[in-house]
Amino acid sequence: MTEKQSQHRAPIMEALIEFKKMRVVPFDVPGHKRGKGNKELTDFLGERCMSLDVNAMKPLDNLCHPVSVIYEAEQLAAEAFGAANAFFMVNGTTSAVQTMIMSVCKRGDKVILPRNVHRSAINALILCGAIPVYVNPEVNHRLGISLGMRLSEVEKAILQNPDAKAVFINNPTYYGICSNLKAITELAHRHNMQVLVDEAHGTHFYFGKNLPLSAMAAGADMSSVSMHKSGGSLTQSSFLLTGKNSNASYVRQIINLTQTTSGSYLLLSSLDISRKKLALEGEEIFAKVVQMSQYARDEINKIGDFYAYSKELINGDTVFDFDTTKLSINTFDVGLAGIEVYDILRDEYDIQIEFGDIGNILAYISVGDRQQDLERLVSALSEIRRRYKRDKGGMLRHEYINPLVAVAPQEAFYAPKKSVPLSQSVGQVCSESVMCYPPGIPILAPGEQITSEIVEYILYAKEKGCFLTGTEDMEVNHINVISKE
């Protein structure tokens, strides 16, 4: 059987189709019994969807210990991604990121990582007790965004921490910035450290032509891939990929520490079917996505003041490459925060983009987009500039502040704490996270010292309408700090 022929199969989907033909009488969970127990829900989601929302059983395999159709589907996914193993993840890429870290780190172990990681990586440190060694990314001050990891800074961190277990890399960032993945991987391996890559926004790297290098192609040990983002599967479904030197059986054990024992077959089949589509048509699909993104980028840059950036940022190090599918747009020269443009697009133009932060917005372009939708976005941005442009004086210019790490994340999170007003928290050590979501990169993480600059940033983000999460106080008027009493 050739590779192309094998990728025509979708074993989980095929098994579900056969199962549906059997007309099995269900005396198992879920309790809606193929939708018969909740007509309103069935009318809303559809009979086919409800009839396929089934429990693990012998003909359908078991996600916790796959031996038949799920195992076959994982093998096909591994082949499609060029990995030694692929694990189906139904707790999202959050679960995959946490599995990577917990597979290589125990309490007290060090892991080298950029501070602009997703909250899931910080939370993994809280769960397993690993110690972060942060490589602070440089910032593009014009755009106010953090960049990739500088190779020399990674080397410095490795030499200063030869006992670190792994190097963790974001690739690409939310904005499309890529680090020198291959060089960092080779450097880490020379020092007997594993390489873990958060590729939540890089599914397409495996299937498109002339896109940045994927983690598996670079020789990384593990990678987490959000198939539901640019890959087209259902929300919350992802892959965890491992290289040839990883212990797949142990990784499965770590996955099973936190992943549900009731894996959704709707999510599993969506991974299976989407993998099939990308394996067979991915090159053509992502060529179209790149073309659409470039069209929109060119048109937006003709408007004036908005800046849709791309490969011109490449400098061979902190911006080693750029993901041209990403339509990242700086809003600073319009005098509007990214979150303000985000709100205007949604509230006045019925356009929902991926996120807006202090100075940028991201319109996520994928297989499902159409040319006319891009034209509508361009037209709306042109109108927003005409209607809302204002003086940019007094605007904050950055989305990243270098942290002052005082205590390990796990120790800080579980330490005795007290709640103090945000305005009175300067100089104290935070025991929880504060972040704008999306993108979900903590402004503060447990164990970091609160500074006046950070408080100013949080207040500015609140004023502009950013959705702040992570704190026990839902209004983020108070913050938990380590109690010294």
Short mmCIF file of N, CA and C in Angstrom, two decimals, residues 36-165:
data_model
loop_
_atom_site.label_atom_id
_atom_site.label_comp_id
_atom_site.label_asym_id
_atom_site.label_seq_id
_atom_site.Cartn_x
_atom_site.Cartn_y
_atom_site.Cartn_z
N LYS A 36 -32.38 10.28 21.55
CA LYS A 36 -33.81 10.06 21.82
C LYS A 36 -34.25 10.69 23.14
N GLY A 37 -33.32 10.89 24.06
CA GLY A 37 -33.69 11.40 25.37
C GLY A 37 -33.76 12.91 25.47
N ASN A 38 -33.39 13.62 24.41
CA ASN A 38 -33.42 15.08 24.47
C ASN A 38 -33.70 15.63 23.08
N LYS A 39 -35.00 15.74 22.77
CA LYS A 39 -35.41 16.14 21.43
C LYS A 39 -34.90 17.54 21.07
N GLU A 40 -34.92 18.46 22.04
CA GLU A 40 -34.48 19.82 21.75
C GLU A 40 -33.00 19.84 21.34
N LEU A 41 -32.19 19.06 22.07
CA LEU A 41 -30.78 18.99 21.75
C LEU A 41 -30.56 18.33 20.39
N THR A 42 -31.33 17.27 20.11
CA THR A 42 -31.21 16.57 18.83
C THR A 42 -31.64 17.46 17.67
N ASP A 43 -32.72 18.21 17.86
CA ASP A 43 -33.17 19.15 16.82
C ASP A 43 -32.11 20.22 16.57
N PHE A 44 -31.43 20.62 17.65
CA PHE A 44 -30.43 21.69 17.54
C PHE A 44 -29.16 21.20 16.86
N LEU A 45 -28.65 20.03 17.29
CA LEU A 45 -27.38 19.54 16.77
C LEU A 45 -27.53 18.60 15.57
N GLY A 46 -28.70 18.01 15.42
CA GLY A 46 -28.92 17.10 14.30
C GLY A 46 -28.85 15.65 14.73
N GLU A 47 -29.70 14.83 14.12
CA GLU A 47 -29.80 13.42 14.48
C GLU A 47 -28.49 12.68 14.22
N ARG A 48 -27.82 13.01 13.11
CA ARG A 48 -26.59 12.29 12.78
C ARG A 48 -25.51 12.55 13.83
N CYS A 49 -25.40 13.81 14.22
CA CYS A 49 -24.42 14.16 15.24
C CYS A 49 -24.70 13.41 16.54
N MET A 50 -25.94 13.41 16.98
CA MET A 50 -26.29 12.76 18.25
C MET A 50 -26.12 11.25 18.18
N SER A 51 -26.42 10.67 17.03
CA SER A 51 -26.31 9.22 16.90
C SER A 51 -24.86 8.75 16.91
N LEU A 52 -23.94 9.67 16.60
CA LEU A 52 -22.51 9.32 16.60
C LEU A 52 -21.80 9.75 17.88
N ASP A 53 -22.54 10.34 18.81
CA ASP A 53 -21.97 10.69 20.11
C ASP A 53 -22.08 9.46 21.00
N VAL A 54 -21.09 8.59 20.87
CA VAL A 54 -21.16 7.27 21.49
C VAL A 54 -20.01 7.07 22.47
N ASN A 55 -20.11 5.97 23.20
CA ASN A 55 -19.09 5.63 24.19
C ASN A 55 -18.08 4.65 23.57
N ALA A 56 -16.90 4.57 24.19
CA ALA A 56 -15.91 3.60 23.75
C ALA A 56 -16.47 2.18 23.90
N MET A 57 -16.24 1.34 22.90
CA MET A 57 -16.67 -0.06 22.93
C MET A 57 -15.77 -0.83 21.97
N LYS A 58 -15.85 -2.14 21.99
CA LYS A 58 -14.89 -2.95 21.24
C LYS A 58 -14.80 -2.57 19.75
N PRO A 59 -15.92 -2.40 19.03
CA PRO A 59 -15.78 -2.07 17.60
C PRO A 59 -15.19 -0.69 17.34
N LEU A 60 -15.22 0.19 18.36
CA LEU A 60 -14.77 1.58 18.17
C LEU A 60 -13.46 1.88 18.89
N ASP A 61 -12.88 0.89 19.56
CA ASP A 61 -11.58 1.06 20.23
C ASP A 61 -11.71 1.95 21.48
N ASN A 62 -10.60 2.21 22.12
CA ASN A 62 -10.60 3.00 23.36
C ASN A 62 -9.42 3.96 23.31
N LEU A 63 -9.70 5.26 23.48
CA LEU A 63 -8.68 6.29 23.35
C LEU A 63 -7.56 6.12 24.38
N CYS A 64 -7.86 5.63 25.56
CA CYS A 64 -6.85 5.48 26.60
C CYS A 64 -5.85 4.36 26.29
N HIS A 65 -6.31 3.37 25.55
CA HIS A 65 -5.45 2.22 25.23
C HIS A 65 -5.84 1.70 23.85
N PRO A 66 -5.53 2.44 22.79
CA PRO A 66 -6.01 2.06 21.46
C PRO A 66 -5.29 0.85 20.90
N VAL A 67 -6.08 -0.07 20.31
CA VAL A 67 -5.50 -1.28 19.73
C VAL A 67 -6.05 -1.57 18.34
N SER A 68 -7.09 -0.84 17.90
CA SER A 68 -7.67 -1.13 16.59
C SER A 68 -7.86 0.15 15.77
N VAL A 69 -9.09 0.65 15.66
CA VAL A 69 -9.33 1.75 14.70
C VAL A 69 -8.66 3.06 15.12
N ILE A 70 -8.65 3.36 16.42
CA ILE A 70 -7.96 4.58 16.86
C ILE A 70 -6.46 4.42 16.67
N TYR A 71 -5.95 3.24 16.95
CA TYR A 71 -4.53 2.96 16.74
C TYR A 71 -4.16 3.13 15.26
N GLU A 72 -5.00 2.60 14.37
CA GLU A 72 -4.75 2.75 12.93
C GLU A 72 -4.78 4.22 12.53
N ALA A 73 -5.75 4.96 13.06
CA ALA A 73 -5.87 6.38 12.72
C ALA A 73 -4.65 7.16 13.22
N GLU A 74 -4.14 6.80 14.39
CA GLU A 74 -2.95 7.46 14.91
C GLU A 74 -1.72 7.15 14.05
N GLN A 75 -1.63 5.94 13.55
CA GLN A 75 -0.52 5.59 12.67
C GLN A 75 -0.57 6.40 11.37
N LEU A 76 -1.76 6.55 10.81
CA LEU A 76 -1.92 7.35 9.59
C LEU A 76 -1.56 8.80 9.85
N ALA A 77 -1.95 9.32 11.02
CA ALA A 77 -1.63 10.71 11.36
C ALA A 77 -0.12 10.87 11.51
N ALA A 78 0.53 9.92 12.16
CA ALA A 78 1.98 9.99 12.33
C ALA A 78 2.67 10.01 10.96
N GLU A 79 2.21 9.17 10.07
CA GLU A 79 2.77 9.13 8.72
C GLU A 79 2.56 10.46 7.99
N ALA A 80 1.37 11.02 8.11
CA ALA A 80 1.04 12.28 7.42
C ALA A 80 1.90 13.43 7.94
N PHE A 81 2.20 13.44 9.25
CA PHE A 81 2.96 14.53 9.86
C PHE A 81 4.46 14.26 9.89
N GLY A 82 4.88 13.09 9.43
CA GLY A 82 6.30 12.77 9.47
C GLY A 82 6.81 12.55 10.87
N ALA A 83 5.96 12.01 11.74
CA ALA A 83 6.32 11.76 13.14
C ALA A 83 6.44 10.26 13.39
N ALA A 84 7.11 9.90 14.47
CA ALA A 84 7.17 8.49 14.86
C ALA A 84 5.84 8.04 15.44
N ASN A 85 5.20 8.96 16.18
CA ASN A 85 3.91 8.65 16.80
C ASN A 85 3.03 9.90 16.80
N ALA A 86 1.73 9.68 16.72
CA ALA A 86 0.75 10.77 16.83
C ALA A 86 -0.34 10.32 17.79
N PHE A 87 -0.64 11.17 18.75
CA PHE A 87 -1.67 10.86 19.74
C PHE A 87 -2.87 11.79 19.52
N PHE A 88 -4.07 11.21 19.52
CA PHE A 88 -5.28 12.00 19.39
C PHE A 88 -5.60 12.65 20.74
N MET A 89 -5.73 13.96 20.73
CA MET A 89 -5.97 14.72 21.96
C MET A 89 -7.36 15.37 21.89
N VAL A 90 -8.18 15.11 22.89
CA VAL A 90 -9.53 15.69 22.91
C VAL A 90 -9.71 16.69 24.05
N ASN A 91 -8.64 16.98 24.77
CA ASN A 91 -8.67 18.06 25.77
C ASN A 91 -7.97 19.30 25.24
N GLY A 92 -7.87 19.40 23.92
CA GLY A 92 -7.25 20.56 23.30
C GLY A 92 -5.73 20.49 23.33
N THR A 93 -5.12 21.49 22.69
CA THR A 93 -3.66 21.56 22.66
C THR A 93 -3.11 21.91 24.03
N THR A 94 -3.94 22.50 24.89
CA THR A 94 -3.54 22.71 26.29
C THR A 94 -3.06 21.40 26.90
N SER A 95 -3.82 20.34 26.69
CA SER A 95 -3.45 19.02 27.23
C SER A 95 -2.17 18.50 26.59
N ALA A 96 -2.00 18.76 25.29
CA ALA A 96 -0.80 18.30 24.60
C ALA A 96 0.45 19.03 25.11
N VAL A 97 0.35 20.34 25.30
CA VAL A 97 1.47 21.12 25.84
C VAL A 97 1.84 20.61 27.23
N GLN A 98 0.84 20.39 28.05
CA GLN A 98 1.11 19.94 29.41
C GLN A 98 1.70 18.53 29.43
N THR A 99 1.26 17.70 28.52
CA THR A 99 1.83 16.36 28.41
C THR A 99 3.31 16.42 28.04
N MET A 100 3.66 17.29 27.08
CA MET A 100 5.06 17.41 26.67
C MET A 100 5.95 17.73 27.86
N ILE A 101 5.56 18.75 28.61
CA ILE A 101 6.38 19.18 29.74
C ILE A 101 6.42 18.12 30.84
N MET A 102 5.27 17.53 31.15
CA MET A 102 5.22 16.54 32.23
C MET A 102 5.87 15.21 31.83
N SER A 103 6.06 15.00 30.53
CA SER A 103 6.74 13.78 30.08
C SER A 103 8.24 13.84 30.30
N VAL A 104 8.79 15.05 30.34
CA VAL A 104 10.25 15.17 30.45
C VAL A 104 10.70 15.81 31.76
N CYS A 105 9.76 16.41 32.51
CA CYS A 105 10.14 17.13 33.74
C CYS A 105 9.38 16.61 34.94
N LYS A 106 10.10 16.47 36.03
CA LYS A 106 9.49 16.19 37.32
C LYS A 106 9.73 17.39 38.23
N ARG A 107 9.24 17.31 39.44
CA ARG A 107 9.41 18.40 40.40
C ARG A 107 10.89 18.73 40.58
N GLY A 108 11.22 20.01 40.42
CA GLY A 108 12.59 20.47 40.59
C GLY A 108 13.43 20.48 39.33
N ASP A 109 12.96 19.80 38.28
CA ASP A 109 13.69 19.80 37.01
C ASP A 109 13.54 21.15 36.33
N LYS A 110 14.57 21.55 35.59
CA LYS A 110 14.55 22.82 34.86
C LYS A 110 14.11 22.62 33.42
N VAL A 111 13.38 23.60 32.91
CA VAL A 111 13.04 23.62 31.50
C VAL A 111 13.29 25.04 30.98
N ILE A 112 13.99 25.14 29.86
CA ILE A 112 14.30 26.43 29.25
C ILE A 112 13.19 26.79 28.29
N LEU A 113 12.63 27.98 28.43
CA LEU A 113 11.50 28.36 27.59
C LEU A 113 11.39 29.88 27.48
N PRO A 114 10.77 30.37 26.41
CA PRO A 114 10.53 31.81 26.31
C PRO A 114 9.41 32.19 27.27
N ARG A 115 9.43 33.39 27.80
CA ARG A 115 8.40 33.78 28.76
C ARG A 115 7.05 34.03 28.08
N ASN A 116 7.04 34.29 26.77
CA ASN A 116 5.78 34.55 26.09
C ASN A 116 5.10 33.26 25.64
N VAL A 117 5.11 32.27 26.54
CA VAL A 117 4.43 31.00 26.26
C VAL A 117 2.94 31.13 26.60
N HIS A 118 2.18 30.20 26.06
CA HIS A 118 0.75 30.13 26.37
C HIS A 118 0.56 29.72 27.83
N ARG A 119 -0.58 30.09 28.39
CA ARG A 119 -0.87 29.77 29.79
C ARG A 119 -0.75 28.28 30.09
N SER A 120 -1.00 27.43 29.08
CA SER A 120 -0.95 25.99 29.30
C SER A 120 0.44 25.54 29.72
N ALA A 121 1.49 26.19 29.21
CA ALA A 121 2.86 25.82 29.60
C ALA A 121 3.15 26.23 31.04
N ILE A 122 2.72 27.45 31.41
CA ILE A 122 2.90 27.90 32.79
C ILE A 122 2.14 26.98 33.74
N ASN A 123 0.92 26.61 33.35
CA ASN A 123 0.11 25.74 34.20
C ASN A 123 0.73 24.35 34.34
N ALA A 124 1.44 23.90 33.30
CA ALA A 124 2.15 22.62 33.40
C ALA A 124 3.23 22.67 34.46
N LEU A 125 3.89 23.83 34.58
CA LEU A 125 4.92 23.99 35.62
C LEU A 125 4.29 23.95 37.00
N ILE A 126 3.09 24.52 37.12
CA ILE A 126 2.38 24.46 38.40
C ILE A 126 2.03 23.02 38.74
N LEU A 127 1.59 22.27 37.74
CA LEU A 127 1.15 20.89 37.98
C LEU A 127 2.31 19.96 38.34
N CYS A 128 3.45 20.08 37.65
CA CYS A 128 4.52 19.11 37.86
C CYS A 128 5.66 19.63 38.73
N GLY A 129 5.70 20.94 38.99
CA GLY A 129 6.73 21.47 39.87
C GLY A 129 8.06 21.74 39.20
N ALA A 130 8.08 21.75 37.86
CA ALA A 130 9.33 22.06 37.15
C ALA A 130 9.67 23.55 37.32
N ILE A 131 10.94 23.85 37.14
CA ILE A 131 11.45 25.21 37.35
C ILE A 131 11.71 25.86 35.98
N PRO A 132 11.11 27.01 35.72
CA PRO A 132 11.35 27.65 34.43
C PRO A 132 12.67 28.42 34.41
N VAL A 133 13.37 28.30 33.30
CA VAL A 133 14.52 29.16 33.02
C VAL A 133 14.10 29.96 31.79
N TYR A 134 13.75 31.23 32.01
CA TYR A 134 13.17 32.01 30.92
C TYR A 134 14.24 32.63 30.03
N VAL A 135 13.99 32.53 28.73
CA VAL A 135 14.75 33.28 27.75
C VAL A 135 13.81 34.40 27.29
N ASN A 136 14.08 35.61 27.76
CA ASN A 136 13.18 36.70 27.44
C ASN A 136 13.29 37.06 25.96
N PRO A 137 12.18 37.03 25.25
CA PRO A 137 12.24 37.35 23.83
C PRO A 137 12.48 38.85 23.63
N GLU A 138 13.12 39.19 22.53
CA GLU A 138 13.23 40.60 22.18
C GLU A 138 11.88 41.09 21.70
N VAL A 139 11.73 42.40 21.70
CA VAL A 139 10.46 43.02 21.31
C VAL A 139 10.69 43.91 20.10
N ASN A 140 9.80 43.81 19.12
CA ASN A 140 9.79 44.78 18.03
C ASN A 140 9.02 45.99 18.53
N HIS A 141 9.72 47.08 18.81
CA HIS A 141 9.09 48.21 19.48
C HIS A 141 8.13 48.96 18.56
N ARG A 142 8.36 48.88 17.27
CA ARG A 142 7.41 49.53 16.36
C ARG A 142 6.05 48.84 16.42
N LEU A 143 6.07 47.50 16.44
CA LEU A 143 4.83 46.73 16.44
C LEU A 143 4.35 46.41 17.85
N GLY A 144 5.26 46.45 18.82
CA GLY A 144 4.88 46.12 20.18
C GLY A 144 4.65 44.64 20.38
N ILE A 145 5.33 43.79 19.59
CA ILE A 145 5.15 42.34 19.74
C ILE A 145 6.46 41.69 20.12
N SER A 146 6.36 40.57 20.85
CA SER A 146 7.54 39.80 21.18
C SER A 146 7.93 38.95 19.98
N LEU A 147 9.23 38.69 19.86
CA LEU A 147 9.76 37.96 18.71
C LEU A 147 10.12 36.53 19.13
N GLY A 148 10.91 35.86 18.30
CA GLY A 148 11.31 34.50 18.61
C GLY A 148 12.50 34.46 19.55
N MET A 149 13.01 33.25 19.78
CA MET A 149 14.14 33.05 20.69
C MET A 149 15.45 33.29 19.94
N ARG A 150 16.29 34.14 20.47
CA ARG A 150 17.61 34.38 19.87
C ARG A 150 18.50 33.18 20.18
N LEU A 151 19.13 32.65 19.16
CA LEU A 151 19.94 31.44 19.31
C LEU A 151 21.02 31.62 20.37
N SER A 152 21.68 32.76 20.39
CA SER A 152 22.75 32.99 21.36
C SER A 152 22.21 33.02 22.79
N GLU A 153 20.98 33.51 22.97
CA GLU A 153 20.37 33.55 24.30
C GLU A 153 19.99 32.15 24.77
N VAL A 154 19.53 31.31 23.83
CA VAL A 154 19.22 29.92 24.18
C VAL A 154 20.52 29.21 24.58
N GLU A 155 21.59 29.44 23.83
CA GLU A 155 22.87 28.82 24.15
C GLU A 155 23.37 29.27 25.53
N LYS A 156 23.20 30.55 25.81
CA LYS A 156 23.60 31.08 27.12
C LYS A 156 22.83 30.39 28.24
N ALA A 157 21.52 30.23 28.05
CA ALA A 157 20.69 29.58 29.07
C ALA A 157 21.09 28.12 29.25
N ILE A 158 21.43 27.45 28.15
CA ILE A 158 21.85 26.05 28.22
C ILE A 158 23.18 25.92 28.97
N LEU A 159 24.13 26.78 28.66
CA LEU A 159 25.44 26.71 29.31
C LEU A 159 25.35 27.05 30.80
N GLN A 160 24.44 27.96 31.15
CA GLN A 160 24.27 28.32 32.55
C GLN A 160 23.43 27.30 33.33
N ASN A 161 22.69 26.46 32.60
CA ASN A 161 21.82 25.47 33.23
C ASN A 161 22.00 24.12 32.54
N PRO A 162 23.20 23.54 32.65
CA PRO A 162 23.47 22.28 31.93
C PRO A 162 22.62 21.11 32.42
N ASP A 163 21.96 21.28 33.57
CA ASP A 163 21.12 20.22 34.10
C ASP A 163 19.67 20.33 33.62
N ALA A 164 19.35 21.32 32.79
CA ALA A 164 17.98 21.46 32.28
C ALA A 164 17.61 20.24 31.45
N LYS A 165 16.34 19.86 31.52
CA LYS A 165 15.88 18.65 30.83
C LYS A 165 15.44 18.92 29.40
#
